[in-house]
Amino acid sequence: MNKKTRIRFAPSPTGYLHIGSLRTVLFTYLIAKSEGGTHILRIEDTDRSRFVEGAQESLIEVLNWIGIDFDEGPNMGGKFGPYVQSERKEIYDKYKQELLDKGEAYYCFCTPDRLQKMRENQQAKKLPPRYDRTCRDLSKQEIEERIKNGEKYVIRQKMPKSGEVVVNDELRGEIKFKAEELEDHVLIKSDGMPTYQFAVVIDDHSMEITHVLRGEEWIPSFPKNILLYKAFDWEAPKFIHMPLTLNKSGGKLSKRQGDVSVEDYKSKGYLVEALINFSVLSGWHPKDDNEILDIERLKKEFNYRDMGISPGVFDIEKLDYLNGYYIRQKDIDELTELCKPYLKENLKKTNDIEKQSDEYIKKVVAIEQERLKKLSDIAEITTFFFEDELNYDHEMLAWKKMTSEQAKENLDIIYELLEKIPEENWTNDSIEDSIVTYLKAKELKIGEYLWPMRVALTGKKASPSPFDVAEILGKGESLKRIRKVK
Ligand code: GLU
């Protein structure tokens, strides 16, 4: 009988969620959902030198923002806890002893100095850098004495000296490793804490994990994990190694080339929906090629068995495209709320957005909804809607070969036409109608009037249509802005 699926997301608390880890946690979540299983959060913090204050809290916060939940974990408990590795030392100690007693691991007293020399030696001889197994066969008595003398030690796994280790990956099938390429690696460090390689096996076994989903970069240590399961005589979970996501030039995603944390994307105004859709497409593809994937659809359609193994490419243009798509789908009230923090931030210096009614802000957002790629784009392009004084060069009022004098004369005509429109008729359509009808009747060039009108209203060369802008600004403010030019 198949065991009930138990899958974990096991991040190291770095203080932020890497964009690659977002994909991991989406997949663990989707596997749990699609298999009717349990989703577990485990914090892998055995590397105390990399401890970051508050990292766990900020991780949980960003996971909440994404909408990923867990059934078990440090903040909600569960019967397989603790869910934080640094609190599991007693468990590791017990299994370390068991492994030593079985003769599957050994004490190693080699000092960092000695190991350094050994490596230099190997390098000089062009040998692969590997622990030379000096301590593998120490006598029980010698071990006891050296421990008693206070010598520092690590615990190493005893790897087979010859033969082949065959492991099975759910996506790749069998992968074979030559035993002589495997090192007697460290399981317990000199500070008594386990390495990832030891803790991951102990935890996955003792938490009854059925599926391990992790990055392809862990494949080289896969045989070590499997040998540990064998040493303990435990059944190994299923392993799914996801392909890498590379940048466009084929390298690793790194801070130097741009944003790597989900928090960065959040603050730039990327929507959860877009980040989710974008992330899952790196590693999985829907059967019908319709790449618009919301979480509900994913919960129904996602199957890890269909995941690919060729590397994904981090294509920011695709993310922008998806973000624009989801922005256009938003209900205007919700989009306005999402945009407000960006508007506030941008206007802090010049004006106060609180002065404006919600209705007004909503109209400003609505007019830009089609064009936004990120929420943060709203700030710059709409500043003129909120400013009391527009600062622009009046030379800009002249269209093509016009002089600015002509532009000002044309604006007088626009002013008169606008003035005649009654307040209650002040809509983009009636504004357009009254201006265009007049210009056509007089056979005047439309651009020579609408261009100065746009610049007078916005102080910009590019903006939404001047009729839309005039409607939002209102009659009084529109006339005021045109009058200022005179
Ligand atoms: N702590 C590891 C990481 O952040 C987890 C790998 C695994 O899922 O086993 O990459």
Tab-separated table of C-alpha atoms in Angstrom, residues 85-319:
chain	number	residue	atom	x	y	z
A	85	GLN	CA	17.252	21.486	13.263
A	86	SER	CA	19.202	23.343	15.936
A	87	GLU	CA	16.636	22.047	18.449
A	88	ARG	CA	17.088	18.432	17.378
A	89	LYS	CA	20.598	17.809	18.648
A	90	GLU	CA	19.540	15.012	21.016
A	91	ILE	CA	17.956	13.152	18.116
A	92	TYR	CA	21.121	13.478	16.028
A	93	ASP	CA	23.286	12.377	18.965
A	94	LYS	CA	21.258	9.216	19.353
A	95	TYR	CA	21.558	8.274	15.682
A	96	LYS	CA	25.228	9.257	15.560
A	97	GLN	CA	25.890	6.724	18.313
A	98	GLU	CA	23.862	4.083	16.525
A	99	LEU	CA	25.877	4.589	13.368
A	100	LEU	CA	29.196	4.422	15.263
A	101	ASP	CA	28.070	1.250	17.003
A	102	LYS	CA	27.185	-0.297	13.660
A	103	GLY	CA	30.676	0.546	12.385
A	104	GLU	CA	29.243	2.669	9.582
A	105	ALA	CA	30.888	5.881	10.802
A	106	TYR	CA	34.123	6.761	12.570
A	107	TYR	CA	35.873	9.387	14.674
A	108	CYS	CA	38.355	11.539	12.789
A	109	PHE	CA	40.900	13.568	14.746
A	110	CYS	CA	42.670	15.149	11.787
A	111	THR	CA	43.260	18.826	12.438
A	112	PRO	CA	42.300	21.515	9.897
A	113	ASP	CA	46.019	22.077	9.466
A	114	ARG	CA	46.685	18.481	8.544
A	115	LEU	CA	43.752	18.403	6.160
A	116	GLN	CA	45.032	21.540	4.487
A	117	LYS	CA	48.462	19.955	3.922
A	118	MET	CA	46.845	16.771	2.665
A	119	ARG	CA	44.873	18.778	0.122
A	120	GLU	CA	47.924	20.713	-1.051
A	121	ASN	CA	49.707	17.433	-1.499
A	122	GLN	CA	46.856	15.999	-3.523
A	123	GLN	CA	46.752	19.103	-5.645
A	124	ALA	CA	50.457	18.916	-6.355
A	125	LYS	CA	50.067	15.294	-7.425
A	126	LYS	CA	46.946	16.178	-9.430
A	127	LEU	CA	44.889	13.782	-7.328
A	128	PRO	CA	41.231	14.504	-6.573
A	129	PRO	CA	40.820	16.328	-3.245
A	130	ARG	CA	39.484	13.660	-0.928
A	131	TYR	CA	39.922	12.745	2.715
A	132	ASP	CA	42.702	10.133	2.838
A	133	ARG	CA	40.942	8.002	5.484
A	134	THR	CA	43.807	8.297	7.997
A	135	CYS	CA	41.452	7.805	10.948
A	136	ARG	CA	39.191	5.174	9.390
A	137	ASP	CA	40.761	2.243	11.190
A	138	LEU	CA	41.883	3.622	14.561
A	139	SER	CA	41.649	1.165	17.444
A	140	LYS	CA	38.930	1.557	20.033
A	141	GLN	CA	41.558	2.202	22.658
A	142	GLU	CA	43.262	4.956	20.676
A	143	ILE	CA	39.943	6.642	20.039
A	144	GLU	CA	39.065	6.607	23.727
A	145	GLU	CA	42.445	8.018	24.710
A	146	ARG	CA	42.345	10.808	22.181
A	147	ILE	CA	38.836	11.799	23.242
A	148	LYS	CA	39.972	11.731	26.877
A	149	ASN	CA	42.908	13.977	25.981
A	150	GLY	CA	40.433	16.543	24.714
A	151	GLU	CA	41.352	16.220	21.051
A	152	LYS	CA	38.741	17.693	18.736
A	153	TYR	CA	37.073	15.300	16.351
A	154	VAL	CA	34.479	15.009	13.633
A	155	ILE	CA	32.461	11.921	12.678
A	156	ARG	CA	32.820	10.662	9.131
A	157	GLN	CA	30.692	8.279	7.129
A	158	LYS	CA	32.412	5.063	6.058
A	159	MET	CA	31.914	4.869	2.323
A	160	PRO	CA	32.408	1.693	0.290
A	161	LYS	CA	35.881	1.476	-1.234
A	162	SER	CA	34.837	-0.129	-4.480
A	163	GLY	CA	31.831	-0.991	-6.576
A	164	GLU	CA	28.956	1.162	-7.697
A	165	VAL	CA	26.236	3.043	-5.893
A	166	VAL	CA	22.976	3.149	-7.800
A	167	VAL	CA	20.358	5.687	-6.824
A	168	ASN	CA	16.958	6.421	-8.246
A	169	ASP	CA	15.625	9.858	-9.062
A	170	GLU	CA	11.922	10.170	-9.852
A	171	LEU	CA	12.605	12.292	-12.939
A	172	ARG	CA	15.870	10.854	-14.198
A	173	GLY	CA	15.609	7.205	-13.290
A	174	GLU	CA	18.761	5.395	-12.189
A	175	ILE	CA	21.941	7.386	-11.616
A	176	LYS	CA	25.173	5.458	-11.044
A	177	PHE	CA	28.167	6.608	-9.035
A	178	LYS	CA	31.562	4.915	-8.697
A	179	ALA	CA	32.281	4.170	-5.042
A	180	GLU	CA	35.880	5.348	-5.307
A	181	GLU	CA	34.661	8.812	-6.215
A	182	LEU	CA	32.850	9.155	-2.917
A	183	GLU	CA	34.584	10.702	0.054
A	184	ASP	CA	34.297	9.640	3.684
A	185	HIS	CA	32.543	12.917	4.326
A	186	VAL	CA	31.768	14.589	7.622
A	187	LEU	CA	28.460	13.807	9.304
A	188	ILE	CA	29.052	15.511	12.636
A	189	LYS	CA	31.181	18.648	12.838
A	190	SER	CA	33.647	19.410	15.619
A	191	ASP	CA	31.050	21.611	17.328
A	192	GLY	CA	28.848	18.506	17.662
A	193	MET	CA	26.315	19.750	15.124
A	194	PRO	CA	25.371	17.570	12.161
A	195	THR	CA	26.153	18.502	8.574
A	196	TYR	CA	23.313	18.853	6.105
A	197	GLN	CA	24.066	15.335	4.809
A	198	PHE	CA	23.454	13.742	8.188
A	199	ALA	CA	20.592	15.908	9.427
A	200	VAL	CA	18.637	15.624	6.195
A	201	VAL	CA	18.536	11.838	6.366
A	202	ILE	CA	17.757	11.669	10.069
A	203	ASP	CA	15.043	14.283	9.790
A	204	ASP	CA	13.437	12.948	6.644
A	205	HIS	CA	13.343	9.479	8.140
A	206	SER	CA	12.120	10.491	11.582
A	207	MET	CA	9.524	12.860	10.147
A	208	GLU	CA	8.317	10.023	7.882
A	209	ILE	CA	8.918	12.078	4.761
A	210	THR	CA	7.844	10.252	1.611
A	211	HIS	CA	9.061	12.722	-1.043
A	212	VAL	CA	12.221	14.821	-1.051
A	213	LEU	CA	12.054	17.631	-3.580
A	214	ARG	CA	15.236	19.628	-3.882
A	215	GLY	CA	17.540	21.283	-6.389
A	216	GLU	CA	19.699	19.407	-8.839
A	217	GLU	CA	22.784	20.777	-7.087
A	218	TRP	CA	22.239	18.070	-4.468
A	219	ILE	CA	22.639	15.181	-6.927
A	220	PRO	CA	26.376	14.733	-6.148
A	221	SER	CA	25.501	14.069	-2.509
A	222	PHE	CA	22.541	11.859	-3.365
A	223	PRO	CA	24.566	8.586	-3.096
A	224	LYS	CA	25.842	9.618	0.349
A	225	ASN	CA	22.252	10.035	1.507
A	226	ILE	CA	21.190	6.704	0.067
A	227	LEU	CA	24.158	4.942	1.681
A	228	LEU	CA	23.134	6.391	5.023
A	229	TYR	CA	19.613	5.068	4.614
A	230	LYS	CA	21.177	1.677	3.844
A	231	ALA	CA	23.520	1.900	6.840
A	232	PHE	CA	20.532	2.436	9.125
A	233	ASP	CA	18.503	-0.146	7.243
A	234	TRP	CA	15.808	2.410	6.515
A	235	GLU	CA	13.624	2.766	3.462
A	236	ALA	CA	14.567	5.921	1.531
A	237	PRO	CA	11.901	8.400	0.423
A	238	LYS	CA	11.344	9.220	-3.232
A	239	PHE	CA	13.780	11.844	-4.509
A	240	ILE	CA	12.842	14.481	-7.063
A	241	HIS	CA	15.714	16.707	-8.137
A	242	MET	CA	14.504	19.841	-9.889
A	243	PRO	CA	16.472	21.300	-12.774
A	244	LEU	CA	18.398	24.499	-12.199
A	245	THR	CA	17.088	27.889	-13.174
A	246	LEU	CA	19.791	29.849	-14.939
A	247	ASN	CA	20.080	33.456	-15.933
A	248	LYS	CA	19.857	34.365	-19.604
A	249	SER	CA	23.577	33.957	-20.146
A	250	GLY	CA	23.506	30.466	-18.699
A	251	GLY	CA	24.955	31.276	-15.265
A	252	LYS	CA	23.621	30.961	-11.740
A	253	LEU	CA	21.147	33.553	-10.510
A	254	SER	CA	23.153	35.821	-8.299
A	255	LYS	CA	22.649	39.036	-6.396
A	256	ARG	CA	25.161	40.786	-8.604
A	257	GLN	CA	22.982	40.483	-11.690
A	258	GLY	CA	19.782	41.616	-10.086
A	259	ASP	CA	17.188	40.738	-7.564
A	260	VAL	CA	17.140	37.248	-6.175
A	261	SER	CA	14.830	37.567	-3.216
A	262	VAL	CA	11.076	37.307	-3.349
A	263	GLU	CA	10.950	40.297	-1.002
A	264	ASP	CA	12.702	42.421	-3.661
A	265	TYR	CA	10.147	41.451	-6.263
A	266	LYS	CA	7.338	42.123	-3.830
A	267	SER	CA	8.555	45.626	-3.097
A	268	LYS	CA	8.945	46.396	-6.796
A	269	GLY	CA	5.277	45.628	-7.253
A	270	TYR	CA	5.167	42.114	-8.617
A	271	LEU	CA	1.946	40.343	-7.755
A	272	VAL	CA	1.823	37.012	-5.976
A	273	GLU	CA	-0.142	35.561	-8.892
A	274	ALA	CA	2.584	36.488	-11.377
A	275	LEU	CA	5.424	35.219	-9.196
A	276	ILE	CA	3.657	31.900	-8.702
A	277	ASN	CA	2.821	31.496	-12.387
A	278	PHE	CA	6.320	32.464	-13.451
A	279	SER	CA	8.064	30.195	-10.942
A	280	VAL	CA	6.190	27.014	-11.722
A	281	LEU	CA	6.846	27.396	-15.434
A	282	SER	CA	10.506	26.823	-14.690
A	283	GLY	CA	10.354	23.057	-14.334
A	284	TRP	CA	6.789	22.192	-15.255
A	285	HIS	CA	4.581	22.871	-18.231
A	286	PRO	CA	0.830	22.429	-18.617
A	287	LYS	CA	-0.298	19.840	-21.141
A	288	ASP	CA	-2.478	22.296	-23.103
A	289	ASP	CA	0.304	24.921	-23.375
A	290	ASN	CA	-1.916	27.567	-21.812
A	291	GLU	CA	0.692	29.207	-19.633
A	292	ILE	CA	-1.689	31.270	-17.532
A	293	LEU	CA	-1.639	29.238	-14.356
A	294	ASP	CA	-3.296	30.337	-11.193
A	295	ILE	CA	-2.923	28.427	-7.982
A	296	GLU	CA	-6.358	26.809	-8.179
A	297	ARG	CA	-5.655	25.484	-11.662
A	298	LEU	CA	-2.233	24.307	-10.539
A	299	LYS	CA	-3.711	22.424	-7.612
A	300	LYS	CA	-5.839	20.492	-10.080
A	301	GLU	CA	-3.356	19.931	-12.880
A	302	PHE	CA	0.099	19.780	-11.358
A	303	ASN	CA	1.753	16.391	-11.317
A	304	TYR	CA	5.419	16.153	-10.386
A	305	ARG	CA	5.856	13.159	-12.656
A	306	ASP	CA	5.543	15.548	-15.624
A	307	MET	CA	8.336	17.818	-14.473
A	308	GLY	CA	11.163	18.354	-16.920
A	309	ILE	CA	14.879	18.084	-16.278
A	310	SER	CA	16.285	20.681	-18.639
A	311	PRO	CA	17.299	23.917	-16.958
A	312	GLY	CA	14.833	26.777	-16.833
A	313	VAL	CA	15.784	30.306	-17.845
A	314	PHE	CA	15.001	33.254	-15.649
A	315	ASP	CA	13.406	35.601	-18.147
A	316	ILE	CA	12.393	38.857	-16.502
A	317	GLU	CA	10.418	39.914	-19.590
A	318	LYS	CA	8.189	36.922	-19.119
A	319	LEU	CA	7.671	37.833	-15.481
